[in-house]
Amino acid sequence: MTLPTILVADDDRSIRTVLTQALGRAGYQVRATASAATLWRWVEDGEGDVVITDVIMPDENGLDLIPRIRRIRPELPVIVMSAQSTLTTAVQATQRGAFEYLPKPFDLADLLAVVDRALKQPISLAAHAKAAEPAEDDALPLIGRSPAMQEIYRVIARLTTTDLTVMINGESGAGKELVARALHDYGRRRQGPFVAINMAAIPRELIESELFGHERGAFTGATNRHVGRFEQAGGGTLFLDEIGDMPPEAQTRLLRVLQEGEYTTVGGRQPIRANARIIAATHRDLRALIRSGQFREDLFYRLNVVPIRLPPLRERPDDIPVLAQHFLNKAQAEGLPAKTIDPAAMALLSAYRWPGNVRELENLIRRLAALVPQPVITEEILAQELADYAVAEEPAPTAVSDDADGMTTVVERHIARLLTAIRESGEEGVLYERALAELERPLIRMTLAETRGNQIRAAALLGLNRNTLRKKIREHGIGVQRRVG
């Protein structure tokens, strides 16, 4: 039996060496090159069962190779890997026809799993998949290169070729509408309108009229026909923000629209065909609302076709410097004075808990850009600005304490801080999940450090199934040491 051949193209010799060794141990034949031209020659000659290519190579961009490969060998899966870990790169790779996109650094186990899936996919599926036009490389709608954001980019990229309904869950200020806009702007309906409606901002008695429109004389004060958001979003995307605040009667009508694909205006009789992609978002725990009878379970499953969890800013501190610089550049482009942030101040920004998430960070940076006279924002300036809001971190213990009450006291103080942050942000129904997540994340991170990134050993130490551990690593955006790239 002939072993499958994997073609690898990357101008980094160390990556070629590591991939060749790992793929060889997994039972594959490997041919590796530093140039796109050589890779193209191999493909033209009919070699290879899977292609793994970098994006930036000396002679050609790997993304430009994908449509050419698909034209002559549509059944050949192409896996793209790139250190340019942005939403645009992920979307372009997917829309040009890549089987999968892996941001560097990546886990070797993930790569081997993707190669295995690529080899097992039906040839007819690969051959008939149609590559969409590449997205324009405009200003990025989402910023961040943390593992958690990389997973968001990959999900968005996969969804750009479908009209599946999406449910975005995340805290207030985390950027849920930015994700919804990215799904629209890079998707098949980008030529149509993007219409947003916030359920929490509309009086209950007006929600049905706002969503579906009303006819003249439908109720007192309805002096003219009103076009609802569903009709406004025809051919485009309807973003239902804070769906958890939708009243029961409106939930029933929305469910009927999703089931039947049509609706009537308030006071109207003629059915109107619904032609909008639905993206919903909430900061609330909808399953808890279902249990308490405040949200329809059947509507939840209609909306939750593709769930996306948007991580809060405190779970991706590595993104804070990038975001802060982005907001400084944005403020300068709007006419505010140019500013820089010194390293000590940036470290303080990264240590802050950000109960208001990205929105709070942006507001702070704009305020500093407008009000601070000095060109450099120092730690002293930032500490003063955060004085009323920042919660001091607990000092690291110098020795391990045998006193169980000592740990209890630390946990109680941390929960008190969480309660304060939740009270300030106005959130409900998230304390239990958040408290467990904040204990679980350092537990898993430190165990992985103890095992030098060996996930099998870490799972054994924790008493978890390996798949459960990998899921939690993804959920918490935890970087793993044993990586390539």
Short mmCIF file of C-alpha atoms in Angstrom, two decimals:
data_model
loop_
_atom_site.label_atom_id
_atom_site.label_comp_id
_atom_site.label_asym_id
_atom_site.label_seq_id
_atom_site.Cartn_x
_atom_site.Cartn_y
_atom_site.Cartn_z
CA MET A 1 0.00 0.00 0.00
CA THR A 2 1.35 3.39 -1.04
CA LEU A 3 1.74 5.88 1.79
CA PRO A 4 0.03 9.28 1.33
CA THR A 5 2.41 12.06 0.29
CA ILE A 6 2.30 15.46 2.00
CA LEU A 7 3.78 18.45 0.16
CA VAL A 8 5.17 21.10 2.54
CA ALA A 9 6.19 24.63 1.48
CA ASP A 10 7.73 27.04 4.01
CA ASP A 11 10.82 29.23 3.77
CA ASP A 12 11.66 28.57 7.46
CA ARG A 13 14.03 25.57 7.54
CA SER A 14 13.25 24.73 11.17
CA ILE A 15 9.54 24.47 10.45
CA ARG A 16 10.19 22.27 7.41
CA THR A 17 12.38 20.00 9.55
CA VAL A 18 9.87 19.69 12.38
CA LEU A 19 6.94 19.06 10.03
CA THR A 20 8.89 16.51 8.00
CA GLN A 21 9.81 14.58 11.16
CA ALA A 22 6.30 14.74 12.68
CA LEU A 23 4.52 13.76 9.46
CA GLY A 24 7.09 11.00 8.83
CA ARG A 25 6.50 9.54 12.30
CA ALA A 26 2.75 9.63 11.60
CA GLY A 27 3.28 7.38 8.57
CA TYR A 28 3.31 9.83 5.68
CA GLN A 29 5.80 10.45 2.89
CA VAL A 30 6.91 14.09 2.92
CA ARG A 31 8.37 16.39 0.28
CA ALA A 32 9.41 19.82 1.59
CA THR A 33 10.51 22.97 -0.20
CA ALA A 34 11.26 26.61 0.58
CA SER A 35 9.71 27.98 -2.64
CA ALA A 36 6.24 28.32 -4.10
CA ALA A 37 7.61 27.57 -7.59
CA THR A 38 8.80 24.11 -6.56
CA LEU A 39 5.51 23.38 -4.82
CA TRP A 40 3.63 24.40 -7.98
CA ARG A 41 5.81 22.13 -10.12
CA TRP A 42 5.07 19.16 -7.85
CA VAL A 43 1.34 19.88 -8.02
CA GLU A 44 1.45 20.20 -11.82
CA ASP A 45 3.23 16.83 -12.01
CA GLY A 46 0.40 15.20 -10.06
CA GLU A 47 2.36 14.64 -6.87
CA GLY A 48 1.02 14.85 -3.33
CA ASP A 49 -2.21 13.96 -1.56
CA VAL A 50 -2.27 17.04 0.73
CA VAL A 51 -0.53 20.43 0.49
CA ILE A 52 0.65 22.38 3.54
CA THR A 53 1.83 25.85 2.58
CA ASP A 54 2.97 29.02 4.29
CA VAL A 55 1.56 32.37 3.11
CA ILE A 56 4.68 34.54 2.83
CA MET A 57 7.42 32.93 0.71
CA PRO A 58 10.27 34.58 -1.19
CA ASP A 59 8.87 34.01 -4.68
CA GLU A 60 5.08 34.06 -4.24
CA ASN A 61 2.24 34.45 -1.77
CA GLY A 62 0.88 31.05 -0.78
CA LEU A 63 -2.69 32.36 -0.89
CA ASP A 64 -2.29 33.14 -4.59
CA LEU A 65 -1.41 29.51 -5.25
CA ILE A 66 -4.69 28.15 -3.91
CA PRO A 67 -7.00 29.14 -6.82
CA ARG A 68 -4.40 27.86 -9.33
CA ILE A 69 -4.14 24.53 -7.51
CA ARG A 70 -7.92 24.21 -7.39
CA ARG A 71 -8.21 24.84 -11.13
CA ILE A 72 -5.93 21.94 -12.12
CA ARG A 73 -6.44 19.62 -9.12
CA PRO A 74 -9.72 20.50 -7.36
CA GLU A 75 -9.57 17.31 -5.26
CA LEU A 76 -6.21 18.26 -3.64
CA PRO A 77 -6.71 19.67 -0.10
CA VAL A 78 -4.61 22.74 0.74
CA ILE A 79 -3.81 23.56 4.38
CA VAL A 80 -2.59 27.12 4.94
CA MET A 81 -0.34 28.11 7.87
CA SER A 82 0.63 31.69 8.57
CA ALA A 83 2.25 33.93 11.16
CA GLN A 84 0.03 36.74 9.80
CA SER A 85 -2.68 35.72 12.24
CA THR A 86 -5.40 38.17 11.27
CA LEU A 87 -9.07 37.81 10.38
CA THR A 88 -8.32 38.87 6.81
CA THR A 89 -5.75 36.09 6.34
CA ALA A 90 -8.14 33.47 7.72
CA VAL A 91 -11.00 34.69 5.53
CA GLN A 92 -8.90 34.93 2.37
CA ALA A 93 -7.50 31.44 2.90
CA THR A 94 -10.99 30.00 3.33
CA GLN A 95 -12.61 31.95 0.52
CA ARG A 96 -9.88 31.03 -1.94
CA GLY A 97 -10.57 27.39 -1.23
CA ALA A 98 -8.21 26.26 1.54
CA PHE A 99 -9.27 23.11 3.36
CA GLU A 100 -8.11 24.58 6.69
CA TYR A 101 -6.21 27.55 8.09
CA LEU A 102 -3.73 27.19 10.98
CA PRO A 103 -2.25 30.30 12.59
CA LYS A 104 1.34 30.02 13.78
CA PRO A 105 2.33 28.88 16.34
CA PHE A 106 0.19 25.73 16.16
CA ASP A 107 0.07 22.42 17.99
CA LEU A 108 1.51 19.48 16.05
CA ALA A 109 -1.38 17.30 17.19
CA ASP A 110 -3.81 19.80 15.64
CA LEU A 111 -1.90 19.74 12.35
CA LEU A 112 -1.85 15.94 12.22
CA ALA A 113 -5.59 15.84 12.94
CA VAL A 114 -6.25 18.30 10.09
CA VAL A 115 -4.11 16.24 7.67
CA ASP A 116 -6.02 13.11 8.67
CA ARG A 117 -9.36 14.86 8.02
CA ALA A 118 -8.12 16.18 4.69
CA LEU A 119 -7.14 12.69 3.52
CA LYS A 120 -10.49 11.23 4.61
CA GLN A 121 -12.72 13.85 3.00
CA PRO A 122 -14.79 12.63 0.03
CA ILE A 123 -13.08 13.47 -3.26
CA SER A 124 -16.39 14.69 -4.70
CA LEU A 125 -16.77 17.18 -1.83
CA ALA A 126 -13.31 18.64 -2.43
CA ALA A 127 -13.76 18.75 -6.20
CA HIS A 128 -17.09 20.54 -6.16
CA ALA A 129 -16.41 23.08 -3.42
CA LYS A 130 -16.54 26.52 -4.98
CA ALA A 131 -14.07 29.20 -3.94
CA ALA A 132 -15.61 32.61 -3.36
CA GLU A 133 -14.04 35.87 -4.36
CA PRO A 134 -11.37 36.94 -1.85
CA ALA A 135 -12.39 39.59 0.65
CA GLU A 136 -10.95 43.05 0.38
CA ASP A 137 -8.03 43.71 2.72
CA ASP A 138 -9.71 46.66 4.43
CA ALA A 139 -9.09 47.94 7.94
CA LEU A 140 -9.49 44.94 10.21
CA PRO A 141 -12.84 44.82 12.05
CA LEU A 142 -11.40 42.64 14.83
CA ILE A 143 -8.03 43.05 16.52
CA GLY A 144 -6.04 40.41 18.40
CA ARG A 145 -3.66 37.51 17.86
CA SER A 146 -4.31 35.50 21.02
CA PRO A 147 -5.25 31.81 20.64
CA ALA A 148 -8.81 32.65 21.65
CA MET A 149 -9.16 35.24 18.87
CA GLN A 150 -7.51 32.91 16.34
CA GLU A 151 -10.32 30.43 16.94
CA ILE A 152 -12.88 33.22 16.42
CA TYR A 153 -11.21 34.11 13.10
CA ARG A 154 -11.28 30.50 11.94
CA VAL A 155 -14.98 30.17 12.76
CA ILE A 156 -15.83 33.43 10.98
CA ALA A 157 -13.81 32.35 7.96
CA ARG A 158 -15.69 29.05 7.73
CA LEU A 159 -19.04 30.86 7.98
CA THR A 160 -18.38 33.33 5.15
CA THR A 161 -19.57 30.83 2.56
CA THR A 162 -22.87 30.01 4.32
CA ASP A 163 -26.02 31.74 5.55
CA LEU A 164 -26.26 29.71 8.75
CA THR A 165 -27.84 31.40 11.77
CA VAL A 166 -25.26 32.39 14.38
CA MET A 167 -25.54 33.03 18.12
CA ILE A 168 -22.79 35.19 19.65
CA ASN A 169 -22.41 35.02 23.40
CA GLY A 170 -20.16 37.44 25.26
CA GLU A 171 -20.03 40.06 27.97
CA SER A 172 -21.07 43.66 27.40
CA GLY A 173 -18.38 45.59 25.57
CA ALA A 174 -16.56 42.48 24.29
CA GLY A 175 -17.30 43.28 20.63
CA LYS A 176 -20.30 41.11 19.71
CA GLU A 177 -21.53 43.55 17.06
CA LEU A 178 -18.02 43.66 15.52
CA VAL A 179 -18.17 39.88 15.08
CA ALA A 180 -21.65 40.18 13.54
CA ARG A 181 -20.43 42.87 11.14
CA ALA A 182 -17.42 40.75 10.18
CA LEU A 183 -19.71 37.82 9.40
CA HIS A 184 -21.73 40.15 7.17
CA ASP A 185 -18.88 42.13 5.57
CA TYR A 186 -16.92 39.00 4.60
CA GLY A 187 -19.96 36.85 3.80
CA ARG A 188 -22.13 36.12 0.78
CA ARG A 189 -24.61 38.90 1.67
CA ARG A 190 -22.02 41.68 1.98
CA GLN A 191 -23.67 43.61 -0.89
CA GLY A 192 -26.92 43.76 1.09
CA PRO A 193 -27.75 45.87 4.16
CA PHE A 194 -26.61 45.19 7.71
CA VAL A 195 -29.48 46.06 10.05
CA ALA A 196 -29.07 45.95 13.83
CA ILE A 197 -31.72 46.11 16.52
CA ASN A 198 -31.08 46.07 20.27
CA MET A 199 -33.88 44.29 22.09
CA ALA A 200 -32.97 45.85 25.42
CA ALA A 201 -33.31 49.39 24.03
CA ILE A 202 -36.85 49.15 22.63
CA PRO A 203 -40.06 49.33 24.71
CA ARG A 204 -41.71 45.90 24.89
CA GLU A 205 -44.91 47.11 23.23
CA LEU A 206 -42.99 48.36 20.17
CA ILE A 207 -40.68 45.40 19.51
CA GLU A 208 -43.04 43.56 17.13
CA SER A 209 -43.66 46.76 15.16
CA GLU A 210 -39.91 47.44 14.98
CA LEU A 211 -39.14 43.91 13.81
CA PHE A 212 -42.00 43.26 11.40
CA GLY A 213 -43.37 46.73 10.61
CA HIS A 214 -46.95 47.91 10.89
CA GLU A 215 -49.75 49.09 8.63
CA ARG A 216 -51.42 52.45 8.81
CA GLY A 217 -54.11 52.39 11.51
CA ALA A 218 -52.80 49.18 13.08
CA PHE A 219 -52.83 50.87 16.49
CA THR A 220 -53.24 54.30 17.99
CA GLY A 221 -50.60 56.61 16.55
CA ALA A 222 -49.88 54.46 13.50
CA THR A 223 -50.55 57.21 10.98
CA ASN A 224 -48.33 55.74 8.26
CA ARG A 225 -47.06 52.34 7.17
CA HIS A 226 -43.81 51.48 8.96
CA VAL A 227 -41.17 49.24 7.36
CA GLY A 228 -39.81 46.77 9.93
CA ARG A 229 -36.23 45.62 10.38
CA PHE A 230 -36.86 42.27 8.67
CA GLU A 231 -37.94 44.08 5.52
CA GLN A 232 -35.10 46.62 5.79
CA ALA A 233 -32.59 43.75 6.00
CA GLY A 234 -33.88 42.01 2.86
CA GLY A 235 -30.97 40.48 0.97
CA GLY A 236 -28.61 41.23 3.87
CA THR A 237 -28.16 40.51 7.57
CA LEU A 238 -30.41 41.17 10.55
CA PHE A 239 -28.49 41.43 13.82
CA LEU A 240 -30.67 40.81 16.88
CA ASP A 241 -28.60 42.16 19.77
CA GLU A 242 -29.41 41.25 23.38
CA ILE A 243 -31.85 38.58 22.23
CA GLY A 244 -32.21 37.47 25.85
CA ASP A 245 -34.26 40.62 26.53
CA MET A 246 -36.88 39.83 23.89
CA PRO A 247 -40.38 39.59 25.45
CA PRO A 248 -42.27 36.25 25.18
CA GLU A 249 -44.83 37.42 22.61
CA ALA A 250 -42.11 38.64 20.26
CA GLN A 251 -40.20 35.36 20.78
CA THR A 252 -43.26 33.46 19.54
CA ARG A 253 -43.50 35.57 16.37
CA LEU A 254 -39.77 35.33 15.71
CA LEU A 255 -39.89 31.54 16.05
CA ARG A 256 -42.72 31.43 13.50
CA VAL A 257 -40.67 33.47 11.04
CA LEU A 258 -37.66 31.18 11.45
CA GLN A 259 -39.86 28.09 10.99
CA GLU A 260 -41.99 29.28 8.08
CA GLY A 261 -39.67 31.80 6.40
CA GLU A 262 -42.35 34.50 6.21
CA TYR A 263 -44.13 37.04 8.40
CA THR A 264 -46.92 39.64 8.37
CA THR A 265 -46.75 43.22 9.52
CA VAL A 266 -48.68 44.31 12.61
CA GLY A 267 -52.19 44.92 11.28
CA GLY A 268 -51.33 43.33 7.93
CA ARG A 269 -52.66 40.19 6.24
CA GLN A 270 -50.34 39.66 3.29
CA PRO A 271 -47.41 37.33 4.10
CA ILE A 272 -43.98 38.74 3.34
CA ARG A 273 -41.10 36.42 2.52
CA ALA A 274 -38.20 36.79 4.97
CA ASN A 275 -34.89 37.19 3.16
CA ALA A 276 -32.33 38.05 5.82
CA ARG A 277 -29.57 36.11 7.49
CA ILE A 278 -30.10 36.09 11.26
CA ILE A 279 -27.27 36.74 13.70
CA ALA A 280 -28.25 36.97 17.37
CA ALA A 281 -26.19 38.03 20.38
CA THR A 282 -26.53 38.13 24.14
CA HIS A 283 -24.51 38.62 27.30
CA ARG A 284 -27.00 36.53 29.28
CA ASP A 285 -27.09 32.79 29.96
CA LEU A 286 -29.99 31.74 27.72
CA ARG A 287 -30.05 28.20 29.13
CA ALA A 288 -30.66 29.68 32.59
CA LEU A 289 -33.43 31.85 31.11
CA ILE A 290 -34.96 28.73 29.54
CA ARG A 291 -34.95 26.98 32.91
CA SER A 292 -36.67 29.96 34.51
CA GLY A 293 -39.27 30.15 31.74
CA GLN A 294 -38.08 33.50 30.35
CA PHE A 295 -36.83 32.24 26.98
CA ARG A 296 -38.32 29.70 24.60
CA GLU A 297 -36.24 26.55 24.27
CA ASP A 298 -37.39 25.92 20.68
CA LEU A 299 -36.36 29.46 19.69
CA PHE A 300 -32.97 28.97 21.34
CA TYR A 301 -32.24 25.93 19.18
CA ARG A 302 -33.39 27.76 16.06
CA LEU A 303 -30.96 30.61 16.81
CA ASN A 304 -28.09 28.57 18.24
CA VAL A 305 -27.21 26.80 14.98
CA VAL A 306 -23.60 28.01 15.16
CA PRO A 307 -22.63 29.28 18.65
CA ILE A 308 -19.67 31.64 19.01
CA ARG A 309 -18.32 32.50 22.46
CA LEU A 310 -16.51 35.83 22.37
CA PRO A 311 -13.92 35.81 25.19
CA PRO A 312 -13.78 38.79 27.57
CA LEU A 313 -10.69 40.96 27.42
CA ARG A 314 -9.30 39.62 30.71
CA GLU A 315 -9.02 36.16 29.08
CA ARG A 316 -6.77 37.50 26.32
CA PRO A 317 -4.36 39.93 27.99
CA ASP A 318 -1.80 39.45 25.20
CA ASP A 319 -4.17 41.36 22.89
CA ILE A 320 -4.33 44.45 25.13
CA PRO A 321 -1.12 46.15 23.83
CA VAL A 322 -2.22 45.58 20.23
CA LEU A 323 -5.69 46.95 20.94
CA ALA A 324 -4.32 49.95 22.85
CA GLN A 325 -2.03 50.88 19.96
CA HIS A 326 -4.90 50.43 17.50
CA PHE A 327 -7.07 52.83 19.50
CA LEU A 328 -4.21 55.35 19.77
CA ASN A 329 -3.79 55.25 15.98
CA LYS A 330 -7.54 55.60 15.52
CA ALA A 331 -7.65 58.62 17.86
CA GLN A 332 -4.77 60.28 15.99
CA ALA A 333 -6.51 59.67 12.65
CA GLU A 334 -9.55 61.47 14.07
CA GLY A 335 -7.46 64.54 14.88
CA LEU A 336 -6.45 63.92 18.49
CA PRO A 337 -2.77 64.44 19.45
CA ALA A 338 -0.34 61.57 18.84
CA LYS A 339 0.47 59.61 21.99
CA THR A 340 2.60 56.63 22.99
CA ILE A 341 2.35 54.38 26.05
CA ASP A 342 5.52 53.51 27.93
CA PRO A 343 6.23 49.84 28.80
CA ALA A 344 5.39 50.16 32.50
CA ALA A 345 2.03 51.74 31.68
CA MET A 346 1.33 49.04 29.10
CA ALA A 347 2.04 46.39 31.73
CA LEU A 348 -0.48 48.09 34.00
CA LEU A 349 -3.05 48.06 31.21
CA SER A 350 -2.48 44.34 30.71
CA ALA A 351 -2.90 43.61 34.43
CA TYR A 352 -6.22 45.46 34.74
CA ARG A 353 -9.37 43.27 34.75
CA TRP A 354 -11.46 45.37 32.28
CA PRO A 355 -15.02 44.75 33.51
CA GLY A 356 -16.21 46.86 30.55
CA ASN A 357 -14.04 44.86 28.13
CA VAL A 358 -12.82 46.30 24.82
CA ARG A 359 -15.30 49.17 24.95
CA GLU A 360 -13.86 50.29 28.30
CA LEU A 361 -10.31 50.09 26.93
CA GLU A 362 -11.21 52.15 23.87
CA ASN A 363 -12.94 54.81 25.97
CA LEU A 364 -9.91 55.03 28.28
CA ILE A 365 -7.45 55.40 25.38
CA ARG A 366 -9.56 58.10 23.71
CA ARG A 367 -9.83 59.94 27.03
CA LEU A 368 -6.06 59.80 27.54
CA ALA A 369 -5.40 60.91 23.97
CA ALA A 370 -7.67 63.91 24.43
CA LEU A 371 -6.80 65.02 27.97
CA VAL A 372 -3.17 64.09 28.68
CA PRO A 373 -0.88 66.95 27.58
CA GLN A 374 2.32 64.88 27.54
CA PRO A 375 3.17 62.86 24.39
CA VAL A 376 4.02 59.77 26.49
CA ILE A 377 1.43 58.14 28.76
CA THR A 378 3.34 56.97 31.83
CA GLU A 379 2.52 54.45 34.52
CA GLU A 380 1.81 57.29 36.97
CA ILE A 381 -0.69 58.91 34.62
CA LEU A 382 -2.45 55.63 33.94
CA ALA A 383 -2.51 54.60 37.61
CA GLN A 384 -4.18 57.88 38.50
CA GLU A 385 -6.75 57.40 35.74
CA LEU A 386 -7.56 53.89 36.90
CA ALA A 387 -7.49 54.73 40.60
CA ASP A 388 -11.27 54.69 41.02
CA TYR A 389 -11.77 51.53 38.99
CA ALA A 390 -8.73 49.27 39.14
CA VAL A 391 -8.76 46.46 41.63
CA ALA A 392 -5.33 45.61 43.01
CA GLU A 393 -4.12 42.09 42.27
CA GLU A 394 -3.27 39.83 45.17
CA PRO A 395 0.51 39.66 45.79
CA ALA A 396 2.04 36.34 44.80
CA PRO A 397 2.73 34.17 47.86
CA THR A 398 6.40 33.66 48.66
CA ALA A 399 5.81 30.15 49.94
CA VAL A 400 3.14 27.49 49.69
CA SER A 401 0.83 27.67 52.68
CA ASP A 402 -0.53 24.57 54.37
CA ASP A 403 -3.34 26.63 55.80
CA ALA A 404 -6.58 25.75 53.97
CA ASP A 405 -8.24 28.83 55.45
CA GLY A 406 -5.57 30.96 53.74
CA MET A 407 -6.66 29.76 50.30
CA THR A 408 -10.31 30.17 51.25
CA THR A 409 -9.64 33.78 52.22
CA VAL A 410 -7.88 34.49 48.90
CA VAL A 411 -10.75 32.91 46.94
CA GLU A 412 -13.33 34.88 48.91
CA ARG A 413 -11.49 38.15 48.20
CA HIS A 414 -11.35 37.28 44.51
CA ILE A 415 -15.07 36.49 44.41
CA ALA A 416 -15.71 39.83 46.11
CA ARG A 417 -13.81 41.53 43.29
CA LEU A 418 -15.84 39.60 40.71
CA LEU A 419 -19.05 40.70 42.41
CA THR A 420 -17.88 44.32 42.26
CA ALA A 421 -17.02 44.05 38.55
CA ILE A 422 -20.36 42.41 37.75
CA ARG A 423 -22.25 45.02 39.73
CA GLU A 424 -20.49 47.81 37.80
CA SER A 425 -21.17 46.19 34.42
CA GLY A 426 -24.82 45.38 35.20
CA GLU A 427 -24.51 41.72 34.18
CA GLU A 428 -26.54 38.88 35.63
CA GLY A 429 -26.38 35.11 35.44
CA VAL A 430 -22.61 34.87 34.85
CA LEU A 431 -20.98 34.80 38.30
CA TYR A 432 -20.88 31.04 38.80
CA GLU A 433 -19.48 30.30 35.34
CA ARG A 434 -16.96 33.14 35.53
CA ALA A 435 -15.68 32.22 39.00
CA LEU A 436 -15.12 28.61 37.93
CA ALA A 437 -13.43 29.73 34.70
CA GLU A 438 -11.02 32.01 36.56
CA LEU A 439 -9.98 29.15 38.85
CA GLU A 440 -9.85 26.61 36.02
CA ARG A 441 -7.70 28.70 33.68
CA PRO A 442 -4.61 29.08 35.97
CA LEU A 443 -5.03 25.47 37.13
CA ILE A 444 -4.77 24.18 33.56
CA ARG A 445 -2.08 26.68 32.56
CA MET A 446 0.18 25.78 35.51
CA THR A 447 -0.36 22.05 35.01
CA LEU A 448 0.66 22.39 31.36
CA ALA A 449 3.74 24.31 32.46
CA GLU A 450 4.54 21.51 34.92
CA THR A 451 4.32 18.91 32.12
CA ARG A 452 6.17 21.14 29.62
CA GLY A 453 3.15 21.27 27.36
CA ASN A 454 2.53 17.52 27.30
CA GLN A 455 -1.26 17.41 27.18
CA ILE A 456 -1.49 13.65 27.81
CA ARG A 457 0.47 13.97 31.06
CA ALA A 458 -1.44 17.11 32.02
CA ALA A 459 -4.78 15.36 31.48
CA ALA A 460 -3.58 12.48 33.66
CA LEU A 461 -2.49 14.86 36.44
CA LEU A 462 -5.80 16.72 36.33
CA GLY A 463 -7.87 13.54 36.08
CA LEU A 464 -9.48 14.75 32.85
CA ASN A 465 -10.15 13.08 29.53
CA ARG A 466 -7.67 14.30 26.88
CA ASN A 467 -10.49 15.64 24.66
CA THR A 468 -11.99 17.47 27.65
CA LEU A 469 -8.63 19.08 28.39
CA ARG A 470 -8.16 20.20 24.78
CA LYS A 471 -11.66 21.68 24.77
CA LYS A 472 -10.92 23.63 27.94
CA ILE A 473 -7.58 24.82 26.51
CA ARG A 474 -9.48 26.26 23.52
CA GLU A 475 -12.24 27.74 25.69
CA HIS A 476 -9.78 29.59 27.92
CA GLY A 477 -7.39 30.59 25.12
CA ILE A 478 -4.45 28.94 26.86
CA GLY A 479 -1.18 28.80 24.93
CA VAL A 480 0.61 25.45 24.93
CA GLN A 481 4.42 25.38 25.11
CA ARG A 482 4.98 22.37 22.87
CA ARG A 483 4.39 24.22 19.63
CA VAL A 484 5.78 24.67 16.13
CA GLY A 485 6.52 27.99 14.44
#
